GROMACS .gro file of C-alpha atoms in nm:
model
  237
    1PRO     CA    1  -3.049   6.493  -1.238
    2LEU     CA    2  -2.681   6.406  -1.250
    3ARG     CA    3  -2.563   6.225  -1.557
    4PRO     CA    4  -2.372   5.896  -1.502
    5ASP     CA    5  -1.999   5.915  -1.550
    6PRO     CA    6  -1.920   5.716  -1.871
    7ARG     CA    7  -1.589   5.611  -1.718
    8VAL     CA    8  -1.763   5.423  -1.436
    9PRO     CA    9  -1.918   5.088  -1.532
   10PRO     CA   10  -2.286   5.056  -1.444
   11PRO     CA   11  -2.371   4.854  -1.132
   12GLN     CA   12  -2.438   4.489  -1.195
   13PRO     CA   13  -2.716   4.285  -1.035
   14PRO     CA   14  -2.592   4.081  -0.735
   15VAL     CA   15  -2.677   3.756  -0.915
   16ARG     CA   16  -2.433   3.832  -1.194
   17ARG     CA   17  -2.156   3.915  -0.949
   18VAL     CA   18  -2.209   3.585  -0.768
   19LEU     CA   19  -2.192   3.388  -1.092
   20GLU     CA   20  -1.873   3.563  -1.198
   21ARG     CA   21  -1.713   3.496  -0.860
   22GLU     CA   22  -1.802   3.127  -0.884
   23ARG     CA   23  -1.660   3.103  -1.231
   24GLY     CA   24  -1.339   3.271  -1.120
   25THR     CA   25  -1.276   3.032  -0.832
   26GLY     CA   26  -1.403   2.708  -0.989
   27GLY     CA   27  -1.173   2.436  -1.117
   28ALA     CA   28  -0.938   2.398  -0.819
   29GLY     CA   29  -0.824   2.039  -0.768
   30PRO     CA   30  -0.882   1.844  -0.446
   31ARG     CA   31  -0.654   1.901  -0.151
   32SER     CA   32  -0.503   1.613   0.043
   33TYR     CA   33  -0.800   1.619   0.281
   34GLU     CA   34  -1.059   1.573   0.004
   35ALA     CA   35  -0.842   1.313  -0.169
   36ARG     CA   36  -0.816   1.106   0.151
   37ALA     CA   37  -1.184   1.152   0.236
   38ALA     CA   38  -1.289   1.026  -0.108
   39PHE     CA   39  -1.062   0.722  -0.069
   40LEU     CA   40  -1.213   0.637   0.269
   41MET     CA   41  -1.565   0.671   0.127
   42LEU     CA   42  -1.479   0.380  -0.101
   43PHE     CA   43  -1.248   0.162   0.111
   44GLY     CA   44  -1.297   0.278   0.470
   45GLU     CA   45  -1.556   0.028   0.591
   46THR     CA   46  -1.469  -0.185   0.896
   47HIS     CA   47  -1.463  -0.561   0.826
   48HIS     CA   48  -1.492  -0.825   1.097
   49LEU     CA   49  -1.269  -1.120   1.008
   50LYS     CA   50  -1.194  -1.462   1.154
   51LEU     CA   51  -0.827  -1.558   1.128
   52ALA     CA   52  -0.658  -1.895   1.162
   53GLY     CA   53  -0.656  -2.014   1.521
   54GLY     CA   54  -0.994  -1.856   1.595
   55LEU     CA   55  -0.870  -1.500   1.641
   56SER     CA   56  -1.141  -1.242   1.556
   57VAL     CA   57  -1.023  -0.901   1.438
   58ALA     CA   58  -1.166  -0.581   1.296
   59ALA     CA   59  -0.977  -0.453   0.990
   60THR     CA   60  -1.028  -0.098   0.867
   61VAL     CA   61  -0.857   0.076   0.576
   62ALA     CA   62  -0.793   0.404   0.755
   63GLY     CA   63  -0.420   0.423   0.818
   64VAL     CA   64  -0.146   0.587   0.615
   65LYS     CA   65   0.024   0.503   0.289
   66GLY     CA   66   0.231   0.188   0.333
   67ARG     CA   67   0.033   0.087   0.642
   68GLU     CA   68  -0.323   0.133   0.529
   69VAL     CA   69  -0.501  -0.144   0.723
   70LEU     CA   70  -0.560  -0.087   1.095
   71VAL     CA   71  -0.626  -0.409   1.288
   72GLN     CA   72  -0.792  -0.451   1.627
   73ARG     CA   73  -0.866  -0.767   1.822
   74LEU     CA   74  -1.233  -0.823   1.898
   75GLY     CA   75  -1.371  -0.911   2.237
   76ALA     CA   76  -1.650  -1.170   2.262
   77ASP     CA   77  -1.933  -1.270   2.492
   78GLU     CA   78  -2.127  -1.597   2.502
   79GLN     CA   79  -2.441  -1.443   2.352
   80GLY     CA   80  -2.249  -1.300   2.060
   81LEU     CA   81  -2.070  -1.627   1.991
   82GLU     CA   82  -2.396  -1.823   2.003
   83LYS     CA   83  -2.558  -1.580   1.761
   84ARG     CA   84  -2.269  -1.607   1.517
   85GLU     CA   85  -2.266  -1.988   1.535
   86ALA     CA   86  -2.645  -2.001   1.487
   87ASP     CA   87  -2.662  -1.793   1.171
   88GLY     CA   88  -2.319  -1.886   1.035
   89SER     CA   89  -2.222  -1.521   0.997
   90GLU     CA   90  -1.863  -1.417   1.051
   91ASP     CA   91  -1.966  -1.051   1.039
   92TYR     CA   92  -2.205  -1.049   1.334
   93ARG     CA   93  -2.180  -0.702   1.488
   94GLY     CA   94  -2.434  -0.706   1.768
   95GLY     CA   95  -2.371  -0.656   2.139
   96ALA     CA   96  -2.034  -0.688   2.308
   97GLU     CA   97  -1.920  -0.941   2.048
   98ALA     CA   98  -1.833  -0.653   1.817
   99VAL     CA   99  -1.645  -0.445   2.075
  100ALA     CA  100  -1.286  -0.392   1.967
  101VAL     CA  101  -1.011  -0.426   2.224
  102PHE     CA  102  -0.840  -0.092   2.283
  103GLY     CA  103  -0.537  -0.026   2.063
  104PHE     CA  104  -0.421  -0.150   1.726
  105VAL     CA  105  -0.236  -0.474   1.663
  106GLN     CA  106   0.136  -0.422   1.602
  107ASP     CA  107   0.230  -0.787   1.547
  108GLU     CA  108   0.324  -0.806   1.180
  109LYS     CA  109   0.220  -1.169   1.148
  110VAL     CA  110  -0.134  -1.092   1.267
  111ARG     CA  111  -0.151  -0.777   1.056
  112SER     CA  112  -0.040  -0.967   0.747
  113ALA     CA  113  -0.297  -1.240   0.810
  114ALA     CA  114  -0.569  -0.978   0.852
  115GLU     CA  115  -0.468  -0.809   0.527
  116ASP     CA  116  -0.479  -1.144   0.344
  117ALA     CA  117  -0.826  -1.217   0.488
  118LEU     CA  118  -0.948  -0.873   0.383
  119ILE     CA  119  -0.809  -0.920   0.032
  120THR     CA  120  -0.989  -1.254   0.005
  121LYS     CA  121  -1.316  -1.106   0.129
  122LEU     CA  122  -1.309  -0.818  -0.119
  123GLN     CA  123  -1.239  -1.046  -0.414
  124GLY     CA  124  -1.610  -1.116  -0.430
  125SER     CA  125  -1.785  -1.440  -0.507
  126GLY     CA  126  -1.943  -1.595  -0.810
  127THR     CA  127  -1.828  -1.650  -1.164
  128GLY     CA  128  -1.631  -1.358  -1.303
  129ALA     CA  129  -1.637  -1.162  -0.978
  130GLU     CA  130  -1.377  -0.887  -0.981
  131GLY     CA  131  -1.437  -0.725  -0.648
  132THR     CA  132  -1.704  -0.630  -0.398
  133LEU     CA  133  -1.987  -0.386  -0.462
  134VAL     CA  134  -1.995  -0.086  -0.229
  135PRO     CA  135  -2.218   0.224  -0.232
  136LEU     CA  136  -2.093   0.520  -0.432
  137ARG     CA  137  -2.145   0.778  -0.160
  138PRO     CA  138  -2.163   1.153  -0.225
  139PRO     CA  139  -1.810   1.289  -0.282
  140PRO     CA  140  -1.650   1.563  -0.070
  141PHE     CA  141  -1.820   1.902  -0.089
  142GLY     CA  142  -1.736   2.095  -0.405
  143PHE     CA  143  -1.644   1.787  -0.609
  144GLN     CA  144  -1.811   1.521  -0.818
  145TRP     CA  145  -1.705   1.172  -0.919
  146ARG     CA  146  -1.553   1.132  -1.261
  147GLU     CA  147  -1.817   1.074  -1.524
  148TRP     CA  148  -1.704   0.720  -1.610
  149LEU     CA  149  -1.722   0.614  -1.246
  150TYR     CA  150  -2.063   0.770  -1.196
  151LYS     CA  151  -2.207   0.608  -1.508
  152ASP     CA  152  -2.056   0.267  -1.432
  153GLY     CA  153  -2.198   0.292  -1.083
  154TYR     CA  154  -2.552   0.367  -1.192
  155ALA     CA  155  -2.535   0.078  -1.436
  156ARG     CA  156  -2.553  -0.135  -1.118
  157SER     CA  157  -2.800   0.078  -0.929
  158LEU     CA  158  -2.960  -0.122  -0.648
  159PRO     CA  159  -3.219  -0.046  -0.378
  160ASP     CA  160  -3.068   0.122  -0.073
  161SER     CA  161  -3.172   0.117   0.291
  162HIS     CA  162  -3.378   0.436   0.252
  163GLY     CA  163  -3.610   0.295  -0.012
  164GLY     CA  164  -3.437   0.475  -0.298
  165TRP     CA  165  -3.180   0.369  -0.550
  166GLY     CA  166  -2.809   0.409  -0.502
  167ALA     CA  167  -2.505   0.366  -0.725
  168GLN     CA  168  -2.276   0.069  -0.663
  169VAL     CA  169  -1.911   0.037  -0.769
  170ARG     CA  170  -1.668  -0.253  -0.743
  171ILE     CA  171  -1.359  -0.224  -0.526
  172ARG     CA  172  -1.073  -0.467  -0.480
  173ILE     CA  173  -0.746  -0.489  -0.288
  174GLU     CA  174  -0.444  -0.688  -0.402
  175ARG     CA  175  -0.089  -0.745  -0.290
  176ALA     CA  176   0.153  -0.530  -0.482
  177ARG     CA  177   0.380  -0.731  -0.710
  178GLU     CA  178   0.688  -0.645  -0.508
  179SER     CA  179   0.536  -0.787  -0.188
  180ARG     CA  180   0.742  -1.070  -0.043
  181PRO     CA  181   0.746  -1.276   0.279
  182ASP     CA  182   0.928  -1.122   0.571
  183ASN     CA  183   1.103  -1.417   0.733
  184GLY     CA  184   1.198  -1.214   1.035
  185SER     CA  185   0.848  -1.121   1.155
  186GLY     CA  186   0.634  -1.382   0.985
  187GLY     CA  187   0.443  -1.114   0.797
  188THR     CA  188   0.459  -0.982   0.443
  189GLN     CA  189   0.666  -0.692   0.320
  190GLY     CA  190   0.544  -0.465   0.044
  191GLY     CA  191   0.241  -0.248  -0.018
  192LEU     CA  192  -0.118  -0.301  -0.120
  193ARG     CA  193  -0.282  -0.222  -0.450
  194PHE     CA  194  -0.626  -0.060  -0.451
  195LEU     CA  195  -0.861  -0.083  -0.748
  196VAL     CA  196  -1.196   0.078  -0.830
  197GLU     CA  197  -1.379  -0.065  -1.128
  198GLY     CA  198  -1.053  -0.238  -1.224
  199ARG     CA  199  -0.849   0.085  -1.227
  200ASP     CA  200  -0.563   0.155  -0.989
  201VAL     CA  201  -0.617   0.421  -0.725
  202GLU     CA  202  -0.331   0.576  -0.531
  203SER     CA  203  -0.317   0.467  -0.169
  204MET     CA  204  -0.508   0.713   0.051
  205ASP     CA  205  -0.551   0.946  -0.246
  206ALA     CA  206  -0.859   0.922  -0.467
  207SER     CA  207  -0.801   1.260  -0.632
  208ALA     CA  208  -0.789   1.087  -0.972
  209LEU     CA  209  -1.156   0.995  -0.924
  210LEU     CA  210  -1.266   1.351  -0.844
  211GLU     CA  211  -1.326   1.661  -1.050
  212PRO     CA  212  -1.446   2.004  -0.937
  213CYS     CA  213  -1.814   2.074  -0.966
  214SER     CA  214  -1.880   2.245  -1.297
  215ALA     CA  215  -1.844   2.623  -1.288
  216PRO     CA  216  -2.057   2.842  -1.519
  217THR     CA  217  -1.916   2.861  -1.869
  218GLU     CA  218  -2.162   3.126  -1.988
  219LEU     CA  219  -2.348   3.414  -1.827
  220TYR     CA  220  -2.688   3.529  -1.939
  221ALA     CA  221  -2.820   3.880  -1.888
  222LEU     CA  222  -3.141   3.889  -1.688
  223ARG     CA  223  -3.438   4.095  -1.793
  224PRO     CA  224  -3.513   4.378  -1.548
  225ARG     CA  225  -3.816   4.209  -1.393
  226GLU     CA  226  -3.631   3.876  -1.351
  227ALA     CA  227  -3.336   4.051  -1.189
  228LEU     CA  228  -3.571   4.235  -0.953
  229LEU     CA  229  -3.748   3.915  -0.848
  230ILE     CA  230  -3.421   3.733  -0.781
  231ARG     CA  231  -3.279   4.023  -0.581
  232GLN     CA  232  -3.595   4.039  -0.373
  233ALA     CA  233  -3.596   3.661  -0.317
  234PHE     CA  234  -3.229   3.609  -0.226
  235TYR     CA  235  -3.097   3.947  -0.118
  236ALA     CA  236  -3.389   4.100   0.070
  237LEU     CA  237  -3.296   4.233   0.415
   0.00000   0.00000   0.00000
């Protein structure tokens, strides 16, 4: 039989090659897409609000930096209004009552009022409330939440709709300090400040809350029988 060439490294099991490839590509930070997606997982819920004068709107944090809150007027039917009046809920979402009128509100006075109502709603209620609890959803693929956020969330783990237990974190929105009334339009100039567990988060960019999923730091040689079993299980044709 031919002797192996000592200058050629011996073939490695496929499992080892996969691990080395993962370790070589791990550690990349989130792109703008993942950063925005993570932000929307925390703040992107639609809130139905009642403004002064009886105007009902839907406010969603899903815009762009500097204009984060998208506002739509809500249509209403008699059944929806009766339901809301009966149970006292301002967030009734059933039937045509929750249908948003096509297009987003451009009137700065209405937008400012909707932002103020949303800020008030997310302040929370009760003594010492510092925000509203929201589910800590799974982060974008390939990333995990920072350890402090994950641990703080599970400290308030509550039953979820699927019968399991889910992490909860507190979010809050505030007016930035430089915000000031805009006498021309009746709205408010200046940006919004977003907080998760009391820490500032960049608008539409939650990259500071993400870290890449851990890549292997050590590789262990498999015994021949273990390597054979794994190759047969995962690489069989």
